[in-house]
CSV table of C-alpha atoms in Angstrom, one decimal:
chain,number,residue,atom,x,y,z
E,30,UNK,CA,-6.3,10.2,16.9
E,31,UNK,CA,-3.5,8.2,14.8
E,32,UNK,CA,-4.0,9.7,11.4
E,33,UNK,CA,-2.7,10.4,7.9
E,34,UNK,CA,-4.6,13.4,6.2
E,35,UNK,CA,-3.9,14.0,2.7
E,36,UNK,CA,-4.7,17.4,0.6
E,37,UNK,CA,-3.9,19.0,-2.9
E,38,UNK,CA,-5.8,16.6,-5.4
E,39,UNK,CA,-7.8,18.0,-8.3
E,40,UNK,CA,-7.7,18.5,-11.7
E,41,UNK,CA,-4.7,19.4,-14.0
E,42,UNK,CA,-3.7,19.3,-17.7
E,43,UNK,CA,-1.6,16.9,-19.0
E,44,UNK,CA,2.4,18.5,-18.8
E,45,UNK,CA,1.1,20.1,-15.5
E,46,UNK,CA,2.3,20.2,-12.0
E,47,UNK,CA,0.7,19.6,-8.7
E,48,UNK,CA,1.9,19.3,-5.1
E,49,UNK,CA,0.2,16.6,-2.5
E,50,UNK,CA,0.7,17.1,1.0
E,51,UNK,CA,0.0,14.6,3.9
E,52,UNK,CA,-0.5,15.8,7.5
E,53,UNK,CA,0.3,13.5,10.7
E,54,UNK,CA,-1.0,13.6,13.8
E,55,UNK,CA,-1.1,10.9,16.7
E,56,UNK,CA,2.0,9.4,16.4
E,57,UNK,CA,5.9,10.3,16.5
E,58,UNK,CA,6.1,11.3,12.6
E,59,UNK,CA,10.0,12.0,12.5
E,60,UNK,CA,11.0,7.9,13.4
E,61,UNK,CA,8.9,7.0,10.5
E,62,UNK,CA,9.6,6.0,7.0
E,63,UNK,CA,6.7,7.8,4.7
E,64,UNK,CA,5.8,6.1,1.5
E,65,UNK,CA,2.9,7.2,-1.4
E,66,UNK,CA,1.1,4.5,-3.0
E,67,UNK,CA,-1.3,5.1,-5.9
E,68,UNK,CA,-5.0,3.3,-7.2
E,69,UNK,CA,-5.9,4.5,-10.8
E,70,UNK,CA,-9.9,4.3,-11.0
E,71,UNK,CA,-10.7,0.6,-11.0
E,72,UNK,CA,-7.2,-0.7,-10.9
E,73,UNK,CA,-5.0,-2.3,-8.3
E,74,UNK,CA,-2.4,-0.8,-6.0
E,75,UNK,CA,0.7,1.0,-7.2
E,76,UNK,CA,3.8,2.1,-4.8
E,77,UNK,CA,5.2,5.4,-5.9
E,78,UNK,CA,8.0,6.2,-3.8
E,79,UNK,CA,9.5,6.7,-0.4
E,80,UNK,CA,11.4,8.9,1.9
E,81,UNK,CA,13.2,7.4,4.9
E,82,UNK,CA,13.9,9.1,8.1
E,83,UNK,CA,16.6,11.3,9.5
E,84,UNK,CA,18.7,8.4,10.7
E,85,UNK,CA,18.8,7.5,7.0
E,86,UNK,CA,19.2,10.7,5.7
E,87,UNK,CA,16.1,11.5,4.4
E,88,UNK,CA,16.7,9.3,1.4
E,89,UNK,CA,14.4,8.5,-1.3
E,90,UNK,CA,13.3,5.8,-3.8
E,91,UNK,CA,10.9,6.0,-6.6
E,92,UNK,CA,8.7,3.7,-9.0
E,93,UNK,CA,10.4,3.5,-12.3
E,94,UNK,CA,7.1,5.1,-13.7
E,95,UNK,CA,7.4,8.4,-11.8
E,96,UNK,CA,11.1,8.8,-11.3
E,97,UNK,CA,12.4,12.1,-12.6
E,98,UNK,CA,9.1,13.6,-12.6
E,99,UNK,CA,7.9,13.1,-8.9
E,100,UNK,CA,9.7,14.4,-5.9
E,101,UNK,CA,8.9,13.2,-2.3
E,102,UNK,CA,10.0,15.6,0.8
E,103,UNK,CA,9.2,15.8,4.1
E,104,UNK,CA,9.2,18.6,7.1
E,105,UNK,CA,9.3,16.8,10.3
E,106,UNK,CA,9.0,20.0,12.2
E,107,UNK,CA,5.2,20.2,10.8
E,108,UNK,CA,4.4,16.7,10.9
E,109,UNK,CA,4.0,16.7,6.9
E,110,UNK,CA,4.9,14.7,4.1
E,111,UNK,CA,5.0,16.2,0.4
E,112,UNK,CA,4.5,14.7,-3.2
E,113,UNK,CA,5.7,17.2,-6.1
E,114,UNK,CA,4.1,15.9,-9.2
E,115,UNK,CA,5.7,17.3,-12.5
E,116,UNK,CA,5.0,16.5,-16.5
E,117,UNK,CA,1.6,14.7,-15.5
E,118,UNK,CA,0.3,12.4,-17.9
E,119,UNK,CA,-3.0,10.9,-18.1
E,120,UNK,CA,-1.7,7.7,-16.7
E,121,UNK,CA,-0.8,9.4,-13.4
E,122,UNK,CA,-4.7,9.8,-12.8
E,123,UNK,CA,-4.9,8.0,-9.4
E,124,UNK,CA,-6.0,8.2,-5.9
E,125,UNK,CA,-2.6,9.0,-3.9
E,126,UNK,CA,-2.6,7.7,-0.3
E,127,UNK,CA,0.2,8.6,1.9
E,128,UNK,CA,1.4,5.5,4.2
E,129,UNK,CA,3.2,5.1,7.3
E,130,UNK,CA,6.3,2.3,7.8
E,131,UNK,CA,8.7,1.7,10.5
E,132,UNK,CA,12.2,1.5,10.0
E,133,UNK,CA,13.5,-1.7,8.7
E,134,UNK,CA,11.6,-4.4,6.6
E,135,UNK,CA,8.9,-6.0,8.9
E,136,UNK,CA,6.4,-3.4,9.2
E,137,UNK,CA,5.5,-1.6,6.0
E,138,UNK,CA,2.2,0.2,5.3
E,139,UNK,CA,0.6,-0.2,8.5
E,140,UNK,CA,-1.4,3.3,8.4
E,141,UNK,CA,-3.0,4.8,5.5
E,142,UNK,CA,-4.7,8.3,4.7
E,143,UNK,CA,-8.0,8.7,3.3
E,144,UNK,CA,-6.5,9.8,-0.2
E,145,UNK,CA,-6.4,12.3,-2.5
E,146,UNK,CA,-7.7,12.0,-6.3
E,147,UNK,CA,-5.6,13.3,-9.0
E,148,UNK,CA,-6.9,13.4,-12.3
E,149,UNK,CA,-4.8,14.5,-15.4
E,150,UNK,CA,-7.0,15.3,-18.3
E,151,UNK,CA,-7.6,18.5,-21.0
A,18,UNK,CA,10.9,-5.9,-10.3
A,19,UNK,CA,9.3,-8.8,-8.4
A,20,UNK,CA,6.0,-10.0,-10.2
A,21,UNK,CA,3.2,-11.2,-7.6
A,22,UNK,CA,0.3,-13.2,-9.0
A,23,UNK,CA,-2.7,-13.8,-7.2
A,24,UNK,CA,-5.2,-16.6,-8.0
A,25,UNK,CA,-8.2,-16.6,-8.3
A,26,UNK,CA,-8.7,-13.1,-9.5
A,27,UNK,CA,-11.9,-13.5,-8.3
A,28,UNK,CA,-14.2,-15.8,-6.6
A,29,UNK,CA,-17.7,-16.1,-5.4
A,30,UNK,CA,-18.5,-17.7,-1.8
A,31,UNK,CA,-21.2,-17.9,0.7
A,32,UNK,CA,-21.4,-16.7,4.2
A,33,UNK,CA,-19.7,-19.5,6.3
A,34,UNK,CA,-17.3,-20.8,3.3
A,35,UNK,CA,-13.8,-21.2,4.0
A,36,UNK,CA,-11.9,-19.1,1.6
A,37,UNK,CA,-8.2,-19.2,0.6
A,38,UNK,CA,-6.5,-17.1,-1.9
A,39,UNK,CA,-3.1,-17.5,-3.2
A,40,UNK,CA,-0.2,-15.3,-4.2
A,41,UNK,CA,3.0,-16.5,-6.1
A,42,UNK,CA,6.2,-14.4,-6.4
A,43,UNK,CA,8.4,-14.7,-9.1
A,44,UNK,CA,11.3,-15.0,-6.7
A,45,UNK,CA,12.2,-15.8,-2.8
A,46,UNK,CA,10.8,-13.1,-0.8
A,47,UNK,CA,12.0,-14.1,2.7
A,48,UNK,CA,8.4,-14.0,3.9
A,49,UNK,CA,8.3,-9.9,3.4
A,50,UNK,CA,4.6,-10.7,2.1
A,51,UNK,CA,1.8,-9.0,3.7
A,52,UNK,CA,-1.9,-9.0,3.0
A,53,UNK,CA,-4.2,-6.1,2.7
A,54,UNK,CA,-8.2,-6.0,2.6
A,55,UNK,CA,-10.1,-3.2,0.5
A,56,UNK,CA,-13.8,-2.5,0.5
A,57,UNK,CA,-15.7,-0.6,-2.4
A,58,UNK,CA,-14.7,3.0,-1.8
A,59,UNK,CA,-12.4,2.4,1.0
A,60,UNK,CA,-8.9,2.7,2.1
A,61,UNK,CA,-6.8,-0.6,2.0
A,62,UNK,CA,-6.4,-2.1,5.4
A,63,UNK,CA,-3.2,-4.3,6.3
A,64,UNK,CA,-4.5,-7.7,7.8
A,65,UNK,CA,-1.4,-10.0,8.0
A,66,UNK,CA,2.4,-8.8,7.8
A,67,UNK,CA,5.6,-11.0,7.6
A,68,UNK,CA,3.2,-13.8,5.9
A,69,UNK,CA,1.7,-15.0,9.0
A,70,UNK,CA,1.4,-12.2,11.8
A,71,UNK,CA,-2.1,-11.0,12.1
A,72,UNK,CA,-2.3,-7.4,12.4
A,73,UNK,CA,-4.0,-6.0,15.9
A,74,UNK,CA,-7.7,-6.0,15.7
A,75,UNK,CA,-8.0,-8.1,12.8
A,76,UNK,CA,-10.3,-11.0,13.5
A,77,UNK,CA,-8.8,-14.5,14.0
A,78,UNK,CA,-10.7,-15.8,11.3
A,79,UNK,CA,-8.0,-14.6,9.1
A,80,UNK,CA,-4.7,-16.4,8.8
A,81,UNK,CA,-1.7,-16.3,6.5
A,82,UNK,CA,0.8,-19.1,5.8
A,83,UNK,CA,3.7,-19.8,3.1
A,84,UNK,CA,7.3,-19.1,2.7
A,85,UNK,CA,9.7,-18.4,-0.4
A,86,UNK,CA,7.5,-17.9,-3.2
A,87,UNK,CA,4.1,-19.2,-2.3
A,88,UNK,CA,1.6,-17.5,0.0
A,89,UNK,CA,-1.9,-18.3,1.3
A,90,UNK,CA,-4.5,-15.7,3.0
A,91,UNK,CA,-7.2,-18.0,4.5
A,92,UNK,CA,-10.7,-17.1,5.9
A,93,UNK,CA,-11.5,-19.7,7.7
A,94,UNK,CA,-15.5,-18.5,7.9
A,95,UNK,CA,-16.5,-16.1,5.6
A,96,UNK,CA,-18.5,-13.2,7.3
A,97,UNK,CA,-20.8,-10.8,5.5
A,98,UNK,CA,-18.1,-8.1,6.1
A,99,UNK,CA,-15.3,-10.0,4.5
A,100,UNK,CA,-16.5,-9.6,0.8
A,101,UNK,CA,-13.9,-7.2,-0.6
A,102,UNK,CA,-10.9,-7.2,-2.7
A,103,UNK,CA,-7.6,-8.6,-1.2
A,104,UNK,CA,-4.3,-7.7,-2.2
A,105,UNK,CA,-0.7,-9.5,-1.5
A,106,UNK,CA,2.4,-7.4,-1.5
A,107,UNK,CA,6.0,-8.0,-1.3
A,108,UNK,CA,8.5,-5.7,0.1
A,109,UNK,CA,11.7,-7.8,0.1
A,110,UNK,CA,12.9,-5.8,-2.8
A,111,UNK,CA,12.2,-2.3,-4.2
A,112,UNK,CA,10.2,-1.6,-6.0
A,113,UNK,CA,7.5,-3.1,-3.5
A,114,UNK,CA,5.1,-4.7,-5.5
A,115,UNK,CA,1.4,-5.6,-5.1
A,116,UNK,CA,-0.7,-8.6,-6.5
A,117,UNK,CA,-3.4,-7.8,-8.9
A,118,UNK,CA,-6.0,-8.3,-6.5
A,119,UNK,CA,-8.4,-11.0,-5.3
A,120,UNK,CA,-12.2,-9.8,-5.8
A,121,UNK,CA,-14.4,-11.8,-3.2
A,122,UNK,CA,-17.8,-11.5,-3.9
A,123,UNK,CA,-21.2,-13.0,-2.4
A,124,UNK,CA,-22.9,-16.4,-4.0
């Protein structure tokens, strides 16, 4: 089955860190770009960041709201995507989704994981 | 950043109604415009990409149109399973940005 499965969410104090994982199966993980998108409770969708594939040197892009605090990485040998979140703030509280995109500009976010909830609170 | 503005933000409609949702971009986005559907407690699902291409498996009552800065999602005959929140997304520029959402409720 083609799927993405996130894990690692939970409750963390402001200023703390958390690492999310996303396990992929059923497709050729290594050729795809991968993104994290989040959704605060009762709110809309916000793109967090992207990691490209090996052909594009695994380069990354980040939203301004998380740049210098969050880091996206991937392990193609394990079909896994990661989001390292540091210096967490209350406004980072959200469901975090990993998503798949195809190399290029046309085919973005065609597959989503079920999401994992991150709560930043003291 | 490119701002995406959807209208209306919410609407009530009846089964069988024709529904149109509009999305306006703050600048031209070369038709890199997608539509997503999200039901309560569920994962967003892509319906339309490149402004007018129907995602495989999505019913043909959904259609997308538009170009430049103004785009529309049309549901030709609203079905009970279509009551949801709809989001547009531009990915012509980084960062990709979503509209604020349009909630379609039962009248």
